[in-house]
């Protein structure tokens, strides 16, 4: 009798091999497909999001009398181009579009540039009181902008800049939100080793920023640029105070359409549609890069 026979119990029950349940693992590069419910929810959300824009176009194609009736119109009328022409002439939309393009473009370029530089400094450079300065920068976001209207207007009046575009551009060239946004992105997206390698190769600070920081921050810069452009284009409070109807932005010009004993709602809607078209064109042209930047930032984060 062998040793194994002596040690094994007589009534031993054979143990069956227990296998873990198989799990379906999705291979790399394969896309996840949603079911019918997913598509139904996405279509519903898209329709709800487009409803205000579609209603604006419908109202712009009708007349004031038809808009006052019940039920309201649910389809386009025949007065769209007539109302667009009326809004363009009454509000001086040609000058307003040009001014808004200058204002929004300048603010966007300045905010993206300065926010990227400041975000890089807070994320990767070592200097004294960096944490304190970052907290102070974030703290300015908690101050309501309405509190700064009166001192800012007095300051611009002392510079004799009233009713000039630089009055709207200069106070908003730097953004605390943009600085914090770029800082958070560059902490993860920009390896410190890459900066050190550029330093070892003899690159100056300007070359490091141009050839290392800007390429790494490009997706976040695109997202910040779109958000800043939309915010600057739609800004109303400060432009209506700093500018007049002779040198307006789009939002200031649209304010003139609501005057009169009985405001023409169809013309107002036509003006709002004109003011929205540049934003739609910008998103159609750069939407793919912007969405790609958002997704890349989400993966890196």
mmCIF file of C-alpha atoms in Angstrom:
data_model
loop_
_atom_site.group_PDB
_atom_site.id
_atom_site.type_symbol
_atom_site.label_atom_id
_atom_site.label_comp_id
_atom_site.label_asym_id
_atom_site.label_seq_id
_atom_site.Cartn_x
_atom_site.Cartn_y
_atom_site.Cartn_z
ATOM 1 C CA UNK A 1 0.000 0.000 0.000
ATOM 2 C CA UNK A 2 1.392 3.331 -0.996
ATOM 3 C CA UNK A 3 1.695 6.405 1.167
ATOM 4 C CA UNK A 4 -1.090 8.220 -0.736
ATOM 5 C CA UNK A 5 -3.476 5.338 -0.114
ATOM 6 C CA UNK A 6 -2.717 5.420 3.609
ATOM 7 C CA UNK A 7 -3.330 9.176 3.959
ATOM 8 C CA UNK A 8 -6.431 9.434 1.744
ATOM 9 C CA UNK A 9 -9.768 8.935 3.544
ATOM 10 C CA UNK A 10 -11.840 5.961 2.495
ATOM 11 C CA UNK A 11 -15.049 7.963 1.894
ATOM 12 C CA UNK A 12 -13.426 10.843 0.023
ATOM 13 C CA UNK A 13 -15.732 12.537 -2.444
ATOM 14 C CA UNK A 14 -14.141 13.690 -5.703
ATOM 15 C CA UNK A 15 -13.999 17.438 -5.928
ATOM 16 C CA UNK A 16 -15.326 18.919 -9.130
ATOM 17 C CA UNK A 17 -13.459 21.720 -10.774
ATOM 18 C CA UNK A 18 -15.353 24.989 -10.401
ATOM 19 C CA UNK A 19 -14.923 27.357 -13.304
ATOM 20 C CA UNK A 20 -15.599 31.043 -13.109
ATOM 21 C CA UNK A 21 -18.394 32.249 -15.374
ATOM 22 C CA UNK A 22 -17.197 33.608 -18.669
ATOM 23 C CA UNK A 23 -17.331 37.317 -19.124
ATOM 24 C CA UNK A 24 -17.728 39.014 -22.393
ATOM 25 C CA UNK A 25 -14.761 41.308 -22.823
ATOM 26 C CA UNK A 26 -14.999 43.953 -25.488
ATOM 27 C CA UNK A 27 -11.960 44.042 -27.691
ATOM 28 C CA UNK A 28 -9.951 47.183 -28.192
ATOM 29 C CA UNK A 29 -11.214 49.397 -30.981
ATOM 30 C CA UNK A 30 -14.763 48.006 -30.943
ATOM 31 C CA UNK A 31 -17.628 50.447 -30.565
ATOM 32 C CA UNK A 32 -20.476 50.099 -28.109
ATOM 33 C CA UNK A 33 -23.898 50.184 -29.728
ATOM 34 C CA UNK A 34 -26.939 51.544 -27.955
ATOM 35 C CA UNK A 35 -30.341 49.958 -28.078
ATOM 36 C CA UNK A 36 -33.617 51.413 -29.392
ATOM 37 C CA UNK A 37 -34.320 53.107 -26.053
ATOM 38 C CA UNK A 38 -30.997 54.957 -26.198
ATOM 39 C CA UNK A 39 -31.708 56.287 -29.674
ATOM 40 C CA UNK A 40 -35.235 57.292 -28.663
ATOM 41 C CA UNK A 41 -33.953 59.290 -25.664
ATOM 42 C CA UNK A 42 -31.225 60.978 -27.756
ATOM 43 C CA UNK A 43 -33.701 61.921 -30.486
ATOM 44 C CA UNK A 44 -36.081 63.343 -27.885
ATOM 45 C CA UNK A 45 -33.312 65.416 -26.286
ATOM 46 C CA UNK A 46 -32.225 66.696 -29.711
ATOM 47 C CA UNK A 47 -35.780 67.765 -30.541
ATOM 48 C CA UNK A 48 -36.168 69.530 -27.202
ATOM 49 C CA UNK A 49 -32.845 71.341 -27.715
ATOM 50 C CA UNK A 50 -33.789 72.453 -31.234
ATOM 51 C CA UNK A 51 -37.312 73.552 -30.295
ATOM 52 C CA UNK A 52 -36.396 77.157 -29.261
ATOM 53 C CA UNK A 53 -34.417 77.722 -32.462
ATOM 54 C CA UNK A 54 -37.195 76.283 -34.639
ATOM 55 C CA UNK A 55 -39.797 78.392 -32.854
ATOM 56 C CA UNK A 56 -37.680 81.502 -33.371
ATOM 57 C CA UNK A 57 -37.556 80.797 -37.106
ATOM 58 C CA UNK A 58 -41.317 80.140 -37.237
ATOM 59 C CA UNK A 59 -42.104 83.349 -35.351
ATOM 60 C CA UNK A 60 -39.731 85.311 -37.604
ATOM 61 C CA UNK A 61 -41.665 84.096 -40.661
ATOM 62 C CA UNK A 62 -45.060 85.325 -39.392
ATOM 63 C CA UNK A 63 -46.533 88.729 -38.576
ATOM 64 C CA UNK A 64 -47.306 90.276 -35.216
ATOM 65 C CA UNK A 65 -51.039 89.688 -35.506
ATOM 66 C CA UNK A 66 -50.659 85.966 -36.173
ATOM 67 C CA UNK A 67 -48.306 85.531 -33.224
ATOM 68 C CA UNK A 68 -50.942 87.033 -30.900
ATOM 69 C CA UNK A 69 -53.566 84.470 -31.915
ATOM 70 C CA UNK A 70 -54.366 81.240 -30.100
ATOM 71 C CA UNK A 71 -53.178 78.613 -30.883
ATOM 72 C CA UNK A 72 -49.799 79.950 -32.019
ATOM 73 C CA UNK A 73 -48.461 79.012 -35.465
ATOM 74 C CA UNK A 74 -46.644 75.701 -35.695
ATOM 75 C CA UNK A 75 -45.264 76.052 -39.219
ATOM 76 C CA UNK A 76 -43.368 78.605 -41.267
ATOM 77 C CA UNK A 77 -45.049 81.547 -42.921
ATOM 78 C CA UNK A 78 -44.185 83.696 -45.918
ATOM 79 C CA UNK A 79 -42.690 86.760 -44.178
ATOM 80 C CA UNK A 80 -39.284 85.407 -43.171
ATOM 81 C CA UNK A 81 -37.083 87.318 -45.610
ATOM 82 C CA UNK A 82 -39.177 90.468 -45.242
ATOM 83 C CA UNK A 83 -38.808 90.432 -41.447
ATOM 84 C CA UNK A 84 -35.094 89.651 -41.712
ATOM 85 C CA UNK A 85 -34.616 92.661 -43.974
ATOM 86 C CA UNK A 86 -36.635 94.876 -41.620
ATOM 87 C CA UNK A 87 -34.611 93.763 -38.605
ATOM 88 C CA UNK A 88 -31.359 94.246 -40.514
ATOM 89 C CA UNK A 89 -32.280 97.827 -41.464
ATOM 90 C CA UNK A 90 -33.860 98.934 -38.176
ATOM 91 C CA UNK A 91 -31.137 97.588 -35.907
ATOM 92 C CA UNK A 92 -28.160 98.370 -38.125
ATOM 93 C CA UNK A 93 -27.110 94.737 -38.049
ATOM 94 C CA UNK A 94 -24.275 95.249 -40.530
ATOM 95 C CA UNK A 95 -22.312 97.460 -38.126
ATOM 96 C CA UNK A 96 -23.395 95.366 -35.147
ATOM 97 C CA UNK A 97 -22.213 92.113 -36.753
ATOM 98 C CA UNK A 98 -18.844 93.644 -37.578
ATOM 99 C CA UNK A 99 -18.405 95.050 -34.069
ATOM 100 C CA UNK A 100 -19.436 91.791 -32.415
ATOM 101 C CA UNK A 101 -16.974 89.873 -34.588
ATOM 102 C CA UNK A 102 -14.154 92.215 -33.552
ATOM 103 C CA UNK A 103 -15.147 92.134 -29.882
ATOM 104 C CA UNK A 104 -15.786 88.391 -29.595
ATOM 105 C CA UNK A 105 -12.742 87.486 -31.684
ATOM 106 C CA UNK A 106 -10.397 89.721 -29.686
ATOM 107 C CA UNK A 107 -11.732 88.493 -26.350
ATOM 108 C CA UNK A 108 -11.463 84.864 -27.475
ATOM 109 C CA UNK A 109 -7.868 85.192 -28.695
ATOM 110 C CA UNK A 110 -6.778 87.085 -25.585
ATOM 111 C CA UNK A 111 -8.540 84.778 -23.151
ATOM 112 C CA UNK A 112 -7.213 81.588 -24.759
ATOM 113 C CA UNK A 113 -3.659 82.942 -24.999
ATOM 114 C CA UNK A 114 -3.394 84.407 -21.493
ATOM 115 C CA UNK A 115 -5.309 81.571 -19.854
ATOM 116 C CA UNK A 116 -3.024 78.990 -21.448
ATOM 117 C CA UNK A 117 0.099 80.817 -20.313
ATOM 118 C CA UNK A 118 -1.229 81.324 -16.795
ATOM 119 C CA UNK A 119 -2.534 77.763 -16.612
ATOM 120 C CA UNK A 120 0.866 76.432 -17.670
ATOM 121 C CA UNK A 121 2.582 78.526 -15.020
ATOM 122 C CA UNK A 122 0.278 77.293 -12.256
ATOM 123 C CA UNK A 123 0.453 73.686 -13.452
ATOM 124 C CA UNK A 124 4.165 73.146 -14.160
ATOM 125 C CA UNK A 125 6.278 76.043 -12.932
ATOM 126 C CA UNK A 126 7.573 76.336 -9.381
ATOM 127 C CA UNK A 127 7.447 79.788 -7.839
ATOM 128 C CA UNK A 128 6.630 81.329 -4.481
ATOM 129 C CA UNK A 129 3.005 81.836 -3.447
ATOM 130 C CA UNK A 130 1.729 79.901 -6.467
ATOM 131 C CA UNK A 131 -1.007 78.204 -4.425
ATOM 132 C CA UNK A 132 -2.053 81.507 -2.875
ATOM 133 C CA UNK A 133 -2.234 83.232 -6.246
ATOM 134 C CA UNK A 134 -4.270 80.352 -7.662
ATOM 135 C CA UNK A 135 -6.728 80.584 -4.774
ATOM 136 C CA UNK A 136 -7.033 84.342 -5.282
ATOM 137 C CA UNK A 137 -7.668 83.789 -8.998
ATOM 138 C CA UNK A 138 -10.385 81.240 -8.289
ATOM 139 C CA UNK A 139 -11.820 83.521 -5.610
ATOM 140 C CA UNK A 140 -12.488 86.268 -8.148
ATOM 141 C CA UNK A 141 -15.012 83.937 -9.784
ATOM 142 C CA UNK A 142 -17.185 84.229 -6.686
ATOM 143 C CA UNK A 143 -17.552 88.015 -7.010
ATOM 144 C CA UNK A 144 -20.720 88.988 -8.944
ATOM 145 C CA UNK A 145 -19.740 90.914 -12.083
ATOM 146 C CA UNK A 146 -22.511 93.441 -11.401
ATOM 147 C CA UNK A 147 -20.480 94.809 -8.488
ATOM 148 C CA UNK A 148 -17.710 95.919 -10.841
ATOM 149 C CA UNK A 149 -19.932 97.773 -13.318
ATOM 150 C CA UNK A 150 -19.868 101.205 -11.635
ATOM 151 C CA UNK A 151 -16.097 101.434 -10.873
ATOM 152 C CA UNK A 152 -15.292 99.922 -14.263
ATOM 153 C CA UNK A 153 -17.449 102.488 -16.053
ATOM 154 C CA UNK A 154 -15.846 105.343 -14.092
ATOM 155 C CA UNK A 155 -12.425 104.017 -15.000
ATOM 156 C CA UNK A 156 -13.288 103.804 -18.698
ATOM 157 C CA UNK A 157 -14.808 107.283 -18.599
ATOM 158 C CA UNK A 158 -11.571 108.677 -17.137
ATOM 159 C CA UNK A 159 -9.729 107.102 -20.084
ATOM 160 C CA UNK A 160 -12.240 108.700 -22.495
ATOM 161 C CA UNK A 161 -13.097 105.275 -23.934
ATOM 162 C CA UNK A 162 -16.870 105.477 -23.640
ATOM 163 C CA UNK A 163 -18.713 104.193 -26.722
ATOM 164 C CA UNK A 164 -15.521 102.605 -28.054
ATOM 165 C CA UNK A 165 -14.992 98.886 -28.613
ATOM 166 C CA UNK A 166 -11.878 98.728 -26.433
ATOM 167 C CA UNK A 167 -14.157 99.499 -23.484
ATOM 168 C CA UNK A 168 -15.801 96.099 -23.993
ATOM 169 C CA UNK A 169 -12.668 94.191 -25.030
ATOM 170 C CA UNK A 170 -9.974 95.093 -22.505
ATOM 171 C CA UNK A 171 -11.769 94.296 -19.202
ATOM 172 C CA UNK A 172 -12.481 90.731 -20.357
ATOM 173 C CA UNK A 173 -9.187 89.725 -21.993
ATOM 174 C CA UNK A 174 -8.270 87.569 -18.985
ATOM 175 C CA UNK A 175 -10.569 84.966 -17.478
ATOM 176 C CA UNK A 176 -10.220 83.327 -14.064
ATOM 177 C CA UNK A 177 -12.299 80.396 -15.272
ATOM 178 C CA UNK A 178 -10.082 79.993 -18.337
ATOM 179 C CA UNK A 179 -6.939 80.026 -16.186
ATOM 180 C CA UNK A 180 -8.313 77.371 -13.842
ATOM 181 C CA UNK A 181 -9.624 75.304 -16.758
ATOM 182 C CA UNK A 182 -6.283 75.281 -18.570
ATOM 183 C CA UNK A 183 -4.379 74.607 -15.363
ATOM 184 C CA UNK A 184 -6.478 71.525 -14.614
ATOM 185 C CA UNK A 185 -6.037 70.239 -18.159
ATOM 186 C CA UNK A 186 -2.281 70.787 -18.379
ATOM 187 C CA UNK A 187 -1.616 69.053 -15.071
ATOM 188 C CA UNK A 188 -2.622 65.756 -16.705
ATOM 189 C CA UNK A 189 -2.025 66.359 -20.406
ATOM 190 C CA UNK A 190 1.487 67.844 -20.275
ATOM 191 C CA UNK A 191 4.188 65.522 -18.854
ATOM 192 C CA UNK A 192 6.878 67.280 -16.865
ATOM 193 C CA UNK A 193 9.497 65.056 -18.500
ATOM 194 C CA UNK A 194 8.628 66.569 -21.878
ATOM 195 C CA UNK A 195 9.358 70.074 -20.608
ATOM 196 C CA UNK A 196 12.609 68.933 -19.013
ATOM 197 C CA UNK A 197 13.676 67.260 -22.266
ATOM 198 C CA UNK A 198 13.061 70.493 -24.149
ATOM 199 C CA UNK A 199 15.124 72.379 -21.566
ATOM 200 C CA UNK A 200 17.978 69.886 -21.928
ATOM 201 C CA UNK A 201 17.923 70.402 -25.695
ATOM 202 C CA UNK A 202 18.492 74.109 -25.116
ATOM 203 C CA UNK A 203 14.964 75.387 -25.817
ATOM 204 C CA UNK A 204 14.120 78.791 -24.406
ATOM 205 C CA UNK A 205 10.936 79.481 -22.449
ATOM 206 C CA UNK A 206 9.263 80.902 -25.551
ATOM 207 C CA UNK A 207 10.129 77.819 -27.611
ATOM 208 C CA UNK A 208 8.900 75.519 -24.849
ATOM 209 C CA UNK A 209 5.574 77.324 -24.806
ATOM 210 C CA UNK A 210 5.237 77.392 -28.606
ATOM 211 C CA UNK A 211 6.458 73.877 -29.445
ATOM 212 C CA UNK A 212 5.471 71.931 -26.309
ATOM 213 C CA UNK A 213 2.731 73.653 -24.322
ATOM 214 C CA UNK A 214 0.495 74.878 -27.156
ATOM 215 C CA UNK A 215 0.408 71.516 -29.040
ATOM 216 C CA UNK A 216 -0.425 69.655 -25.827
ATOM 217 C CA UNK A 217 -3.102 72.182 -24.842
ATOM 218 C CA UNK A 218 -4.714 72.459 -28.290
ATOM 219 C CA UNK A 219 -7.869 70.418 -27.496
ATOM 220 C CA UNK A 220 -8.572 72.392 -24.321
ATOM 221 C CA UNK A 221 -7.810 75.664 -26.108
ATOM 222 C CA UNK A 222 -10.453 74.817 -28.734
ATOM 223 C CA UNK A 223 -13.068 74.139 -26.056
ATOM 224 C CA UNK A 224 -12.199 77.296 -24.131
ATOM 225 C CA UNK A 225 -12.217 79.301 -27.357
ATOM 226 C CA UNK A 226 -15.754 78.211 -28.232
ATOM 227 C CA UNK A 227 -17.087 78.878 -24.736
ATOM 228 C CA UNK A 228 -15.438 82.298 -24.639
ATOM 229 C CA UNK A 229 -16.661 83.266 -28.122
ATOM 230 C CA UNK A 230 -20.253 82.340 -27.301
ATOM 231 C CA UNK A 231 -20.110 84.199 -23.982
ATOM 232 C CA UNK A 232 -18.585 87.321 -25.566
ATOM 233 C CA UNK A 233 -21.038 87.269 -28.489
ATOM 234 C CA UNK A 234 -24.060 86.973 -26.177
ATOM 235 C CA UNK A 235 -22.842 89.447 -23.541
ATOM 236 C CA UNK A 236 -25.429 92.156 -22.930
ATOM 237 C CA UNK A 237 -24.962 93.831 -19.530
ATOM 238 C CA UNK A 238 -21.601 95.537 -19.995
ATOM 239 C CA UNK A 239 -21.989 96.394 -23.725
ATOM 240 C CA UNK A 240 -25.385 98.059 -23.165
ATOM 241 C CA UNK A 241 -23.755 100.276 -20.517
ATOM 242 C CA UNK A 242 -20.497 101.019 -22.348
ATOM 243 C CA UNK A 243 -21.777 101.400 -25.930
ATOM 244 C CA UNK A 244 -24.605 103.235 -27.669
ATOM 245 C CA UNK A 245 -26.778 102.629 -30.733
ATOM 246 C CA UNK A 246 -24.299 104.408 -33.003
ATOM 247 C CA UNK A 247 -21.576 101.848 -32.303
ATOM 248 C CA UNK A 248 -23.372 98.732 -31.042
ATOM 249 C CA UNK A 249 -22.706 95.047 -30.766
ATOM 250 C CA UNK A 250 -25.386 92.584 -31.861
ATOM 251 C CA UNK A 251 -27.047 92.370 -28.453
ATOM 252 C CA UNK A 252 -27.132 96.161 -28.081
ATOM 253 C CA UNK A 253 -28.572 96.501 -31.577
ATOM 254 C CA UNK A 254 -31.281 93.922 -30.871
ATOM 255 C CA UNK A 255 -32.343 95.980 -27.863
ATOM 256 C CA UNK A 256 -33.522 98.726 -30.228
ATOM 257 C CA UNK A 257 -35.998 96.350 -31.896
ATOM 258 C CA UNK A 258 -38.115 96.087 -28.753
ATOM 259 C CA UNK A 259 -38.956 99.800 -28.559
ATOM 260 C CA UNK A 260 -42.303 101.275 -29.511
ATOM 261 C CA UNK A 261 -45.846 101.233 -28.163
ATOM 262 C CA UNK A 262 -46.519 97.745 -29.606
ATOM 263 C CA UNK A 263 -43.237 95.908 -30.257
ATOM 264 C CA UNK A 264 -43.258 93.802 -33.402
ATOM 265 C CA UNK A 265 -42.463 90.348 -32.048
ATOM 266 C CA UNK A 266 -41.870 88.870 -35.497
ATOM 267 C CA UNK A 267 -39.180 91.464 -36.267
ATOM 268 C CA UNK A 268 -37.602 90.898 -32.845
ATOM 269 C CA UNK A 269 -37.485 87.163 -33.536
ATOM 270 C CA UNK A 270 -35.974 87.835 -36.940
ATOM 271 C CA UNK A 271 -33.258 89.919 -35.331
ATOM 272 C CA UNK A 272 -32.597 87.193 -32.764
ATOM 273 C CA UNK A 273 -32.299 84.687 -35.602
ATOM 274 C CA UNK A 274 -29.774 86.919 -37.360
ATOM 275 C CA UNK A 275 -27.758 87.208 -34.159
ATOM 276 C CA UNK A 276 -27.726 83.431 -33.702
ATOM 277 C CA UNK A 277 -26.605 82.483 -37.212
ATOM 278 C CA UNK A 278 -22.871 83.297 -36.714
ATOM 279 C CA UNK A 279 -22.757 81.021 -33.659
ATOM 280 C CA UNK A 280 -24.372 78.193 -35.610
ATOM 281 C CA UNK A 281 -21.902 78.654 -38.470
ATOM 282 C CA UNK A 282 -18.948 78.646 -36.051
ATOM 283 C CA UNK A 283 -20.130 75.438 -34.430
ATOM 284 C CA UNK A 284 -20.715 73.753 -37.776
ATOM 285 C CA UNK A 285 -17.191 74.654 -38.894
ATOM 286 C CA UNK A 286 -15.341 73.785 -35.695
ATOM 287 C CA UNK A 287 -17.756 71.481 -33.872
ATOM 288 C CA UNK A 288 -15.855 68.298 -34.697
ATOM 289 C CA UNK A 289 -12.570 69.610 -33.292
ATOM 290 C CA UNK A 290 -14.322 70.989 -30.210
ATOM 291 C CA UNK A 291 -16.164 67.758 -29.427
ATOM 292 C CA UNK A 292 -12.919 65.849 -29.995
ATOM 293 C CA UNK A 293 -11.169 68.139 -27.532
ATOM 294 C CA UNK A 294 -13.858 67.566 -24.917
ATOM 295 C CA UNK A 295 -13.616 63.794 -25.320
ATOM 296 C CA UNK A 296 -9.806 63.839 -25.219
ATOM 297 C CA UNK A 297 -9.879 65.879 -22.059
ATOM 298 C CA UNK A 298 -12.368 63.459 -20.509
ATOM 299 C CA UNK A 299 -10.127 60.460 -21.321
ATOM 300 C CA UNK A 300 -6.992 62.164 -19.997
ATOM 301 C CA UNK A 301 -8.738 63.323 -16.863
#
